Amino acid sequence: MALTDLAIRQAKPQDKPYQIADGEALYLEVTPSGGKRWLFRFRFNGKPGKMALGKYPVMSLAEAREKAAEARKLLAAGDNPSLAKKAAKDAAKEACSNAFENVAREWHDKQLARWTPHHARRVLESLENDAFPDLGKLPISKLEAKQILATIRKVEKRGAVETAGRVLQRISSVIRYAIQTGRAEHNPAINLTGAITANKVEHRPALPRGELPEFFTRLQAEPLYAPTRIAMHLLIRRCCTNPEQGETPLSPNKFTPQPPYKDGPAC
C-alpha cells in the first residue's frame, strides 16, 4: 500500500531501524531516534544495493517519488544509480571549487608575499566589487569572452575607464593562474584588450628651459631620499645631452648643477 503524508507523520520509532514500503522500490526508513529518510533499493548486475535519497520532511513524499523515478531510469539505461549520484555530487563539488571567485581568492593569496598590504587590499576589493558579482560562481574553465566583456562594460559605463582596464588585467591573471594549475585550458580575456575604451592620453607640459635653474635649486632643497635626488639629476641631464658631442647644450649661466655634480655628459 502506498504511503501517505499522514502515515509518514504517524510512523513511530522502534528499538531497531525499520522500513515502510511506498512501492516501486521506494522505502521510508525510521530510526530509533525518530529520524526518517528515503531509500531506493535496487539490484545492479545481480547484486543488491540501496541509495539514500534524502531526509523527511526536508524531502517530501512527492519529491522522493520523483527521485526514485529518476533512479529507475538510470537502471533501465544500464547505469548504477548510486554511482551516478556520487559522480554528480563530485562534479558539483569540483565545479564549486573551480568557480572563478574561489580560484581568484586562491590566486590573490599566492601574491601576498610580493605585494604591499595596501595594494593587496585594493586588488581584492576591485575583484569583489566588479568581477565576483557577475563571474564569481561560474566555472573558470567555462568563462567566455562575451561574459568577461559584459562585466568590463559595466565598469566603463560608470566612467571608471582606468579601473575597467585594471579589472580586465586581473581577471586575465586569475585565468592564467587557473591554466597553470590545470583548471582551465585557454584564456578568453587576453583578446579583449583592444575592446575596452582607451584612456585619452594627456601629455604633461614640458618644463620651460628658463625654469631649469630654479627647478634644480628647489630639487636640492627638497628632503628627498638621496638616490631619488641623484636619479632626478641624471634624468634631466641625460635629456639635455647632445648625443653626438656628449655634452649639454645649455650654457653655464643657464644650467648650473649644484655640487657635488659636475657639468658634462650624464654618463
PDB file of C-alpha atoms in Angstrom:
ATOM      1  CA  MET A   1       0.000   0.000   0.000  1.00  0.00           C
ATOM      2  CA  ALA A   2       1.377   3.406  -0.976  1.00  0.00           C
ATOM      3  CA  LEU A   3       2.415   5.789   1.764  1.00  0.00           C
ATOM      4  CA  THR A   4       0.559   8.980   2.661  1.00  0.00           C
ATOM      5  CA  ASP A   5       1.803  12.076   4.464  1.00  0.00           C
ATOM      6  CA  LEU A   6      -0.389  11.165   7.434  1.00  0.00           C
ATOM      7  CA  ALA A   7       1.061   7.647   7.629  1.00  0.00           C
ATOM      8  CA  ILE A   8       4.585   9.048   7.470  1.00  0.00           C
ATOM      9  CA  ARG A   9       3.960  11.519  10.285  1.00  0.00           C
ATOM     10  CA  GLN A  10       2.393   8.796  12.441  1.00  0.00           C
ATOM     11  CA  ALA A  11       5.269   6.329  11.958  1.00  0.00           C
ATOM     12  CA  LYS A  12       6.784   5.820  15.427  1.00  0.00           C
ATOM     13  CA  PRO A  13      10.382   4.856  16.261  1.00  0.00           C
ATOM     14  CA  GLN A  14      11.149   1.331  17.437  1.00  0.00           C
ATOM     15  CA  ASP A  15      14.115  -0.354  19.081  1.00  0.00           C
ATOM     16  CA  LYS A  16      15.705  -1.001  15.688  1.00  0.00           C
ATOM     17  CA  PRO A  17      15.530   0.803  12.340  1.00  0.00           C
ATOM     18  CA  TYR A  18      12.696  -0.392  10.135  1.00  0.00           C
ATOM     19  CA  GLN A  19      11.423   0.399   6.650  1.00  0.00           C
ATOM     20  CA  ILE A  20       7.962   1.073   5.237  1.00  0.00           C
ATOM     21  CA  ALA A  21       7.440   0.400   1.526  1.00  0.00           C
ATOM     22  CA  ASP A  22       5.826   3.003  -0.698  1.00  0.00           C
ATOM     23  CA  GLY A  23       6.066   0.919  -3.864  1.00  0.00           C
ATOM     24  CA  GLU A  24       8.384   0.673  -6.880  1.00  0.00           C
ATOM     25  CA  ALA A  25      11.486   0.198  -4.704  1.00  0.00           C
ATOM     26  CA  LEU A  26      10.943   3.356  -2.621  1.00  0.00           C
ATOM     27  CA  TYR A  27      11.070   2.958   1.172  1.00  0.00           C
ATOM     28  CA  LEU A  28      10.818   5.184   4.229  1.00  0.00           C
ATOM     29  CA  GLU A  29      13.307   4.213   6.938  1.00  0.00           C
ATOM     30  CA  VAL A  30      12.522   5.138  10.552  1.00  0.00           C
ATOM     31  CA  THR A  31      15.420   5.142  13.049  1.00  0.00           C
ATOM     32  CA  PRO A  32      15.250   4.516  16.831  1.00  0.00           C
ATOM     33  CA  SER A  33      15.847   8.236  17.406  1.00  0.00           C
ATOM     34  CA  GLY A  34      12.777   9.120  15.335  1.00  0.00           C
ATOM     35  CA  GLY A  35      14.637  10.268  12.219  1.00  0.00           C
ATOM     36  CA  LYS A  36      13.139   9.424   8.839  1.00  0.00           C
ATOM     37  CA  ARG A  37      14.854   9.111   5.462  1.00  0.00           C
ATOM     38  CA  TRP A  38      14.023   7.909   1.978  1.00  0.00           C
ATOM     39  CA  LEU A  39      15.768   4.856   0.494  1.00  0.00           C
ATOM     40  CA  PHE A  40      15.752   3.446  -3.004  1.00  0.00           C
ATOM     41  CA  ARG A  41      16.503  -0.272  -3.131  1.00  0.00           C
ATOM     42  CA  PHE A  42      17.647  -1.922  -6.347  1.00  0.00           C
ATOM     43  CA  ARG A  43      19.654  -4.702  -7.944  1.00  0.00           C
ATOM     44  CA  PHE A  44      22.508  -3.965 -10.321  1.00  0.00           C
ATOM     45  CA  ASN A  45      24.370  -6.737 -12.151  1.00  0.00           C
ATOM     46  CA  GLY A  46      22.604  -9.219  -9.896  1.00  0.00           C
ATOM     47  CA  LYS A  47      23.799  -7.574  -6.684  1.00  0.00           C
ATOM     48  CA  PRO A  48      21.501  -5.781  -4.202  1.00  0.00           C
ATOM     49  CA  GLY A  49      22.069  -2.114  -3.474  1.00  0.00           C
ATOM     50  CA  LYS A  50      20.405   0.840  -1.822  1.00  0.00           C
ATOM     51  CA  MET A  51      20.692   4.579  -2.158  1.00  0.00           C
ATOM     52  CA  ALA A  52      19.702   7.310   0.280  1.00  0.00           C
ATOM     53  CA  LEU A  53      17.582   9.940  -1.446  1.00  0.00           C
ATOM     54  CA  GLY A  54      17.065  12.452   1.361  1.00  0.00           C
ATOM     55  CA  LYS A  55      15.580  13.060   4.773  1.00  0.00           C
ATOM     56  CA  TYR A  56      11.914  13.559   5.593  1.00  0.00           C
ATOM     57  CA  PRO A  57      10.382  16.166   5.904  1.00  0.00           C
ATOM     58  CA  VAL A  58      13.114  18.116   4.037  1.00  0.00           C
ATOM     59  CA  MET A  59      12.347  15.875   1.064  1.00  0.00           C
ATOM     60  CA  SER A  60       8.600  15.412   0.701  1.00  0.00           C
ATOM     61  CA  LEU A  61       6.853  12.233  -0.393  1.00  0.00           C
ATOM     62  CA  ALA A  62       6.284  13.643  -3.890  1.00  0.00           C
ATOM     63  CA  GLU A  63       9.940  14.645  -4.239  1.00  0.00           C
ATOM     64  CA  ALA A  64      11.093  11.217  -3.053  1.00  0.00           C
ATOM     65  CA  ARG A  65       8.936   9.552  -5.692  1.00  0.00           C
ATOM     66  CA  GLU A  66      10.471  11.791  -8.377  1.00  0.00           C
ATOM     67  CA  LYS A  67      13.988  10.842  -7.255  1.00  0.00           C
ATOM     68  CA  ALA A  68      13.053   7.165  -7.268  1.00  0.00           C
ATOM     69  CA  ALA A  69      11.695   7.511 -10.803  1.00  0.00           C
ATOM     70  CA  GLU A  70      14.985   9.089 -11.928  1.00  0.00           C
ATOM     71  CA  ALA A  71      16.903   6.202 -10.363  1.00  0.00           C
ATOM     72  CA  ARG A  72      14.736   3.663 -12.198  1.00  0.00           C
ATOM     73  CA  LYS A  73      15.503   5.411 -15.497  1.00  0.00           C
ATOM     74  CA  LEU A  74      19.230   5.107 -14.796  1.00  0.00           C
ATOM     75  CA  LEU A  75      18.828   1.409 -14.088  1.00  0.00           C
ATOM     76  CA  ALA A  76      16.891   0.962 -17.317  1.00  0.00           C
ATOM     77  CA  ALA A  77      19.758   2.662 -19.183  1.00  0.00           C
ATOM     78  CA  GLY A  78      22.256   0.246 -17.634  1.00  0.00           C
ATOM     79  CA  ASP A  79      23.722   2.678 -15.088  1.00  0.00           C
ATOM     80  CA  ASN A  80      24.246   2.188 -11.368  1.00  0.00           C
ATOM     81  CA  PRO A  81      22.124   4.955  -9.765  1.00  0.00           C
ATOM     82  CA  SER A  82      24.266   5.039  -6.634  1.00  0.00           C
ATOM     83  CA  LEU A  83      27.472   5.610  -8.623  1.00  0.00           C
ATOM     84  CA  ALA A  84      25.715   8.144 -10.838  1.00  0.00           C
ATOM     85  CA  LYS A  85      24.647  10.097  -7.758  1.00  0.00           C
ATOM     86  CA  LYS A  86      28.213  10.095  -6.407  1.00  0.00           C
ATOM     87  CA  ALA A  87      29.596  11.230  -9.767  1.00  0.00           C
ATOM     88  CA  ALA A  88      27.094  14.092  -9.907  1.00  0.00           C
ATOM     89  CA  LYS A  89      27.967  15.105  -6.351  1.00  0.00           C
ATOM     90  CA  ASP A  90      31.704  15.040  -7.111  1.00  0.00           C
ATOM     91  CA  ALA A  91      31.167  17.091 -10.272  1.00  0.00           C
ATOM     92  CA  ALA A  92      29.170  19.694  -8.353  1.00  0.00           C
ATOM     93  CA  LYS A  93      31.881  19.878  -5.702  1.00  0.00           C
ATOM     94  CA  GLU A  94      34.592  20.315  -8.325  1.00  0.00           C
ATOM     95  CA  ALA A  95      32.571  22.982 -10.118  1.00  0.00           C
ATOM     96  CA  CYS A  96      32.223  24.881  -6.844  1.00  0.00           C
ATOM     97  CA  SER A  97      35.933  24.701  -6.014  1.00  0.00           C
ATOM     98  CA  ASN A  98      36.798  25.794  -9.569  1.00  0.00           C
ATOM     99  CA  ALA A  99      34.380  28.705  -9.586  1.00  0.00           C
ATOM    100  CA  PHE A 100      36.020  31.963 -10.666  1.00  0.00           C
ATOM    101  CA  GLU A 101      35.767  33.561  -7.219  1.00  0.00           C
ATOM    102  CA  ASN A 102      37.399  30.619  -5.438  1.00  0.00           C
ATOM    103  CA  VAL A 103      40.264  30.487  -7.929  1.00  0.00           C
ATOM    104  CA  ALA A 104      40.647  34.279  -7.778  1.00  0.00           C
ATOM    105  CA  ARG A 105      40.953  34.264  -3.994  1.00  0.00           C
ATOM    106  CA  GLU A 106      43.494  31.454  -4.216  1.00  0.00           C
ATOM    107  CA  TRP A 107      45.477  33.445  -6.808  1.00  0.00           C
ATOM    108  CA  HIS A 108      45.283  36.539  -4.606  1.00  0.00           C
ATOM    109  CA  ASP A 109      46.665  34.611  -1.612  1.00  0.00           C
ATOM    110  CA  LYS A 110      49.629  33.497  -3.726  1.00  0.00           C
ATOM    111  CA  GLN A 111      50.550  37.123  -4.477  1.00  0.00           C
ATOM    112  CA  LEU A 112      50.538  38.427  -0.894  1.00  0.00           C
ATOM    113  CA  ALA A 113      54.242  37.772  -0.340  1.00  0.00           C
ATOM    114  CA  ARG A 114      55.223  40.192  -3.111  1.00  0.00           C
ATOM    115  CA  TRP A 115      52.504  42.831  -2.648  1.00  0.00           C
ATOM    116  CA  THR A 116      52.139  45.561  -0.070  1.00  0.00           C
ATOM    117  CA  PRO A 117      49.081  45.179   2.190  1.00  0.00           C
ATOM    118  CA  HIS A 118      47.564  48.309   0.652  1.00  0.00           C
ATOM    119  CA  HIS A 119      47.901  47.036  -2.911  1.00  0.00           C
ATOM    120  CA  ALA A 120      46.640  43.569  -1.961  1.00  0.00           C
ATOM    121  CA  ARG A 121      43.536  45.108  -0.406  1.00  0.00           C
ATOM    122  CA  ARG A 122      42.858  47.248  -3.487  1.00  0.00           C
ATOM    123  CA  VAL A 123      43.193  44.276  -5.847  1.00  0.00           C
ATOM    124  CA  LEU A 124      40.790  42.127  -3.823  1.00  0.00           C
ATOM    125  CA  GLU A 125      38.283  44.953  -3.448  1.00  0.00           C
ATOM    126  CA  SER A 126      38.266  45.591  -7.195  1.00  0.00           C
ATOM    127  CA  LEU A 127      37.523  41.913  -7.846  1.00  0.00           C
ATOM    128  CA  GLU A 128      34.843  41.804  -5.143  1.00  0.00           C
ATOM    129  CA  ASN A 129      33.152  44.934  -6.478  1.00  0.00           C
ATOM    130  CA  ASP A 130      33.489  44.488 -10.229  1.00  0.00           C
ATOM    131  CA  ALA A 131      34.163  40.821 -11.086  1.00  0.00           C
ATOM    132  CA  PHE A 132      32.668  38.478  -8.489  1.00  0.00           C
ATOM    133  CA  PRO A 133      29.031  39.676  -8.787  1.00  0.00           C
ATOM    134  CA  ASP A 134      28.835  38.507 -12.427  1.00  0.00           C
ATOM    135  CA  LEU A 135      31.600  35.914 -12.752  1.00  0.00           C
ATOM    136  CA  GLY A 136      32.171  34.645  -9.219  1.00  0.00           C
ATOM    137  CA  LYS A 137      30.029  31.497  -9.318  1.00  0.00           C
ATOM    138  CA  LEU A 138      30.846  30.492 -12.907  1.00  0.00           C
ATOM    139  CA  PRO A 139      33.279  27.605 -13.567  1.00  0.00           C
ATOM    140  CA  ILE A 140      36.518  29.252 -14.602  1.00  0.00           C
ATOM    141  CA  SER A 141      37.072  26.749 -17.404  1.00  0.00           C
ATOM    142  CA  LYS A 142      33.727  27.723 -18.951  1.00  0.00           C
ATOM    143  CA  LEU A 143      34.182  31.505 -18.959  1.00  0.00           C
ATOM    144  CA  GLU A 144      33.620  33.141 -22.332  1.00  0.00           C
ATOM    145  CA  ALA A 145      34.971  36.393 -23.715  1.00  0.00           C
ATOM    146  CA  LYS A 146      31.467  37.867 -24.043  1.00  0.00           C
ATOM    147  CA  GLN A 147      30.792  37.277 -20.326  1.00  0.00           C
ATOM    148  CA  ILE A 148      34.018  38.982 -19.322  1.00  0.00           C
ATOM    149  CA  LEU A 149      33.420  41.867 -21.732  1.00  0.00           C
ATOM    150  CA  ALA A 150      29.913  42.423 -20.349  1.00  0.00           C
ATOM    151  CA  THR A 151      31.428  42.661 -16.868  1.00  0.00           C
ATOM    152  CA  ILE A 152      34.035  45.188 -18.002  1.00  0.00           C
ATOM    153  CA  ARG A 153      31.430  47.252 -19.857  1.00  0.00           C
ATOM    154  CA  LYS A 154      29.569  47.813 -16.581  1.00  0.00           C
ATOM    155  CA  VAL A 155      32.713  49.349 -15.092  1.00  0.00           C
ATOM    156  CA  GLU A 156      33.214  51.542 -18.164  1.00  0.00           C
ATOM    157  CA  LYS A 157      29.631  52.793 -18.059  1.00  0.00           C
ATOM    158  CA  ARG A 158      30.173  54.408 -14.690  1.00  0.00           C
ATOM    159  CA  GLY A 159      33.118  56.319 -16.156  1.00  0.00           C
ATOM    160  CA  ALA A 160      35.858  54.275 -14.471  1.00  0.00           C
ATOM    161  CA  VAL A 161      37.872  53.582 -17.624  1.00  0.00           C
ATOM    162  CA  GLU A 162      41.197  53.042 -15.854  1.00  0.00           C
ATOM    163  CA  THR A 163      39.540  50.729 -13.335  1.00  0.00           C
ATOM    164  CA  ALA A 164      37.997  48.730 -16.185  1.00  0.00           C
ATOM    165  CA  GLY A 165      41.446  48.127 -17.633  1.00  0.00           C
ATOM    166  CA  ARG A 166      42.841  47.019 -14.294  1.00  0.00           C
ATOM    167  CA  VAL A 167      39.908  44.683 -13.621  1.00  0.00           C
ATOM    168  CA  LEU A 168      40.354  43.071 -17.044  1.00  0.00           C
ATOM    169  CA  GLN A 169      44.055  42.635 -16.353  1.00  0.00           C
ATOM    170  CA  ARG A 170      43.317  40.958 -13.014  1.00  0.00           C
ATOM    171  CA  ILE A 171      40.667  38.677 -14.498  1.00  0.00           C
ATOM    172  CA  SER A 172      43.213  37.625 -17.112  1.00  0.00           C
ATOM    173  CA  SER A 173      45.812  36.946 -14.404  1.00  0.00           C
ATOM    174  CA  VAL A 174      43.358  34.758 -12.484  1.00  0.00           C
ATOM    175  CA  ILE A 175      42.532  32.707 -15.587  1.00  0.00           C
ATOM    176  CA  ARG A 176      46.227  32.372 -16.411  1.00  0.00           C
ATOM    177  CA  TYR A 177      46.759  31.005 -12.887  1.00  0.00           C
ATOM    178  CA  ALA A 178      43.894  28.548 -13.481  1.00  0.00           C
ATOM    179  CA  ILE A 179      45.629  27.346 -16.649  1.00  0.00           C
ATOM    180  CA  GLN A 180      48.897  26.915 -14.769  1.00  0.00           C
ATOM    181  CA  THR A 181      47.153  24.826 -12.106  1.00  0.00           C
ATOM    182  CA  GLY A 182      45.262  22.642 -14.583  1.00  0.00           C
ATOM    183  CA  ARG A 183      41.777  24.096 -14.126  1.00  0.00           C
ATOM    184  CA  ALA A 184      41.392  25.866 -17.470  1.00  0.00           C
ATOM    185  CA  GLU A 185      42.781  25.421 -20.962  1.00  0.00           C
ATOM    186  CA  HIS A 186      42.550  28.852 -22.567  1.00  0.00           C
ATOM    187  CA  ASN A 187      42.302  32.487 -21.526  1.00  0.00           C
ATOM    188  CA  PRO A 188      39.408  34.343 -23.209  1.00  0.00           C
ATOM    189  CA  ALA A 189      40.408  37.619 -21.525  1.00  0.00           C
ATOM    190  CA  ILE A 190      43.653  38.094 -23.452  1.00  0.00           C
ATOM    191  CA  ASN A 191      41.824  39.030 -26.657  1.00  0.00           C
ATOM    192  CA  LEU A 192      39.752  41.783 -25.036  1.00  0.00           C
ATOM    193  CA  THR A 193      42.457  44.398 -24.534  1.00  0.00           C
ATOM    194  CA  GLY A 194      41.509  46.301 -27.681  1.00  0.00           C
ATOM    195  CA  ALA A 195      37.793  46.029 -26.969  1.00  0.00           C
ATOM    196  CA  ILE A 196      37.769  48.275 -23.917  1.00  0.00           C
ATOM    197  CA  THR A 197      37.723  52.055 -24.054  1.00  0.00           C
ATOM    198  CA  ALA A 198      41.208  53.548 -24.222  1.00  0.00           C
ATOM    199  CA  ASN A 199      42.146  56.402 -21.928  1.00  0.00           C
ATOM    200  CA  LYS A 200      42.608  59.768 -23.589  1.00  0.00           C
ATOM    201  CA  VAL A 201      46.316  60.497 -23.476  1.00  0.00           C
ATOM    202  CA  GLU A 202      47.119  63.885 -21.980  1.00  0.00           C
ATOM    203  CA  HIS A 203      50.787  64.800 -22.226  1.00  0.00           C
ATOM    204  CA  ARG A 204      52.326  66.768 -19.396  1.00  0.00           C
ATOM    205  CA  PRO A 205      53.637  70.194 -20.405  1.00  0.00           C
ATOM    206  CA  ALA A 206      57.405  70.385 -20.810  1.00  0.00           C
ATOM    207  CA  LEU A 207      59.444  72.331 -18.270  1.00  0.00           C
ATOM    208  CA  PRO A 208      60.472  75.642 -19.888  1.00  0.00           C
ATOM    209  CA  ARG A 209      64.215  75.902 -20.440  1.00  0.00           C
ATOM    210  CA  GLY A 210      64.421  79.108 -18.441  1.00  0.00           C
ATOM    211  CA  GLU A 211      62.986  77.444 -15.325  1.00  0.00           C
ATOM    212  CA  LEU A 212      65.681  74.760 -15.071  1.00  0.00           C
ATOM    213  CA  PRO A 213      67.934  76.676 -12.637  1.00  0.00           C
ATOM    214  CA  GLU A 214      65.029  77.251 -10.242  1.00  0.00           C
ATOM    215  CA  PHE A 215      63.973  73.613 -10.630  1.00  0.00           C
ATOM    216  CA  PHE A 216      67.412  72.341  -9.576  1.00  0.00           C
ATOM    217  CA  THR A 217      67.577  74.800  -6.694  1.00  0.00           C
ATOM    218  CA  ARG A 218      64.232  73.568  -5.375  1.00  0.00           C
ATOM    219  CA  LEU A 219      65.187  69.961  -6.052  1.00  0.00           C
ATOM    220  CA  GLN A 220      68.306  70.394  -3.948  1.00  0.00           C
ATOM    221  CA  ALA A 221      66.246  71.838  -1.089  1.00  0.00           C
ATOM    222  CA  GLU A 222      63.645  69.063  -1.091  1.00  0.00           C
ATOM    223  CA  PRO A 223      64.031  66.456   1.709  1.00  0.00           C
ATOM    224  CA  LEU A 224      64.303  63.599  -0.783  1.00  0.00           C
ATOM    225  CA  TYR A 225      65.852  60.181  -0.454  1.00  0.00           C
ATOM    226  CA  ALA A 226      69.411  60.681  -1.776  1.00  0.00           C
ATOM    227  CA  PRO A 227      69.204  58.131  -4.642  1.00  0.00           C
ATOM    228  CA  THR A 228      65.958  59.777  -5.785  1.00  0.00           C
ATOM    229  CA  ARG A 229      67.618  63.192  -5.988  1.00  0.00           C
ATOM    230  CA  ILE A 230      70.573  61.733  -7.901  1.00  0.00           C
ATOM    231  CA  ALA A 231      68.224  59.948 -10.301  1.00  0.00           C
ATOM    232  CA  MET A 232      66.368  63.191 -10.998  1.00  0.00           C
ATOM    233  CA  HIS A 233      69.646  64.965 -11.800  1.00  0.00           C
ATOM    234  CA  LEU A 234      70.759  62.184 -14.108  1.00  0.00           C
ATOM    235  CA  LEU A 235      67.417  62.053 -15.885  1.00  0.00           C
ATOM    236  CA  ILE A 236      67.288  65.779 -16.593  1.00  0.00           C
ATOM    237  CA  ARG A 237      70.923  65.971 -17.618  1.00  0.00           C
ATOM    238  CA  ARG A 238      70.558  62.997 -19.928  1.00  0.00           C
ATOM    239  CA  CYS A 239      67.637  64.680 -21.681  1.00  0.00           C
ATOM    240  CA  CYS A 240      69.780  67.779 -22.151  1.00  0.00           C
ATOM    241  CA  THR A 241      72.795  65.900 -23.513  1.00  0.00           C
ATOM    242  CA  ASN A 242      73.875  66.227 -27.135  1.00  0.00           C
ATOM    243  CA  PRO A 243      74.295  62.572 -28.183  1.00  0.00           C
ATOM    244  CA  GLU A 244      76.853  63.488 -30.865  1.00  0.00           C
ATOM    245  CA  GLN A 245      79.064  65.745 -28.775  1.00  0.00           C
ATOM    246  CA  GLY A 246      78.442  64.118 -25.420  1.00  0.00           C
ATOM    247  CA  GLU A 247      77.806  67.433 -23.685  1.00  0.00           C
ATOM    248  CA  THR A 248      74.891  69.582 -22.587  1.00  0.00           C
ATOM    249  CA  PRO A 249      73.846  72.368 -24.964  1.00  0.00           C
ATOM    250  CA  LEU A 250      72.983  74.654 -22.066  1.00  0.00           C
ATOM    251  CA  SER A 251      75.420  77.371 -21.185  1.00  0.00           C
ATOM    252  CA  PRO A 252      76.743  77.500 -17.604  1.00  0.00           C
ATOM    253  CA  ASN A 253      74.801  80.644 -16.771  1.00  0.00           C
ATOM    254  CA  LYS A 254      71.502  78.909 -17.617  1.00  0.00           C
ATOM    255  CA  PHE A 255      72.200  75.426 -16.292  1.00  0.00           C
ATOM    256  CA  THR A 256      74.450  75.254 -13.268  1.00  0.00           C
ATOM    257  CA  PRO A 257      74.128  72.000 -11.286  1.00  0.00           C
ATOM    258  CA  GLN A 258      74.899  72.265  -7.609  1.00  0.00           C
ATOM    259  CA  PRO A 259      77.937  70.490  -6.137  1.00  0.00           C
ATOM    260  CA  PRO A 260      78.892  67.676  -5.957  1.00  0.00           C
ATOM    261  CA  TYR A 261      77.679  67.242  -9.566  1.00  0.00           C
ATOM    262  CA  LYS A 262      79.905  68.368 -12.442  1.00  0.00           C
ATOM    263  CA  ASP A 263      78.804  69.811 -15.736  1.00  0.00           C
ATOM    264  CA  GLY A 264      79.223  67.460 -18.674  1.00  0.00           C
ATOM    265  CA  PRO A 265      77.904  64.200 -20.033  1.00  0.00           C
ATOM    266  CA  ALA A 266      75.462  62.332 -17.840  1.00  0.00           C
ATOM    267  CA  CYS A 267      77.165  59.014 -18.489  1.00  0.00           C
TER     268      CYS A 267
END
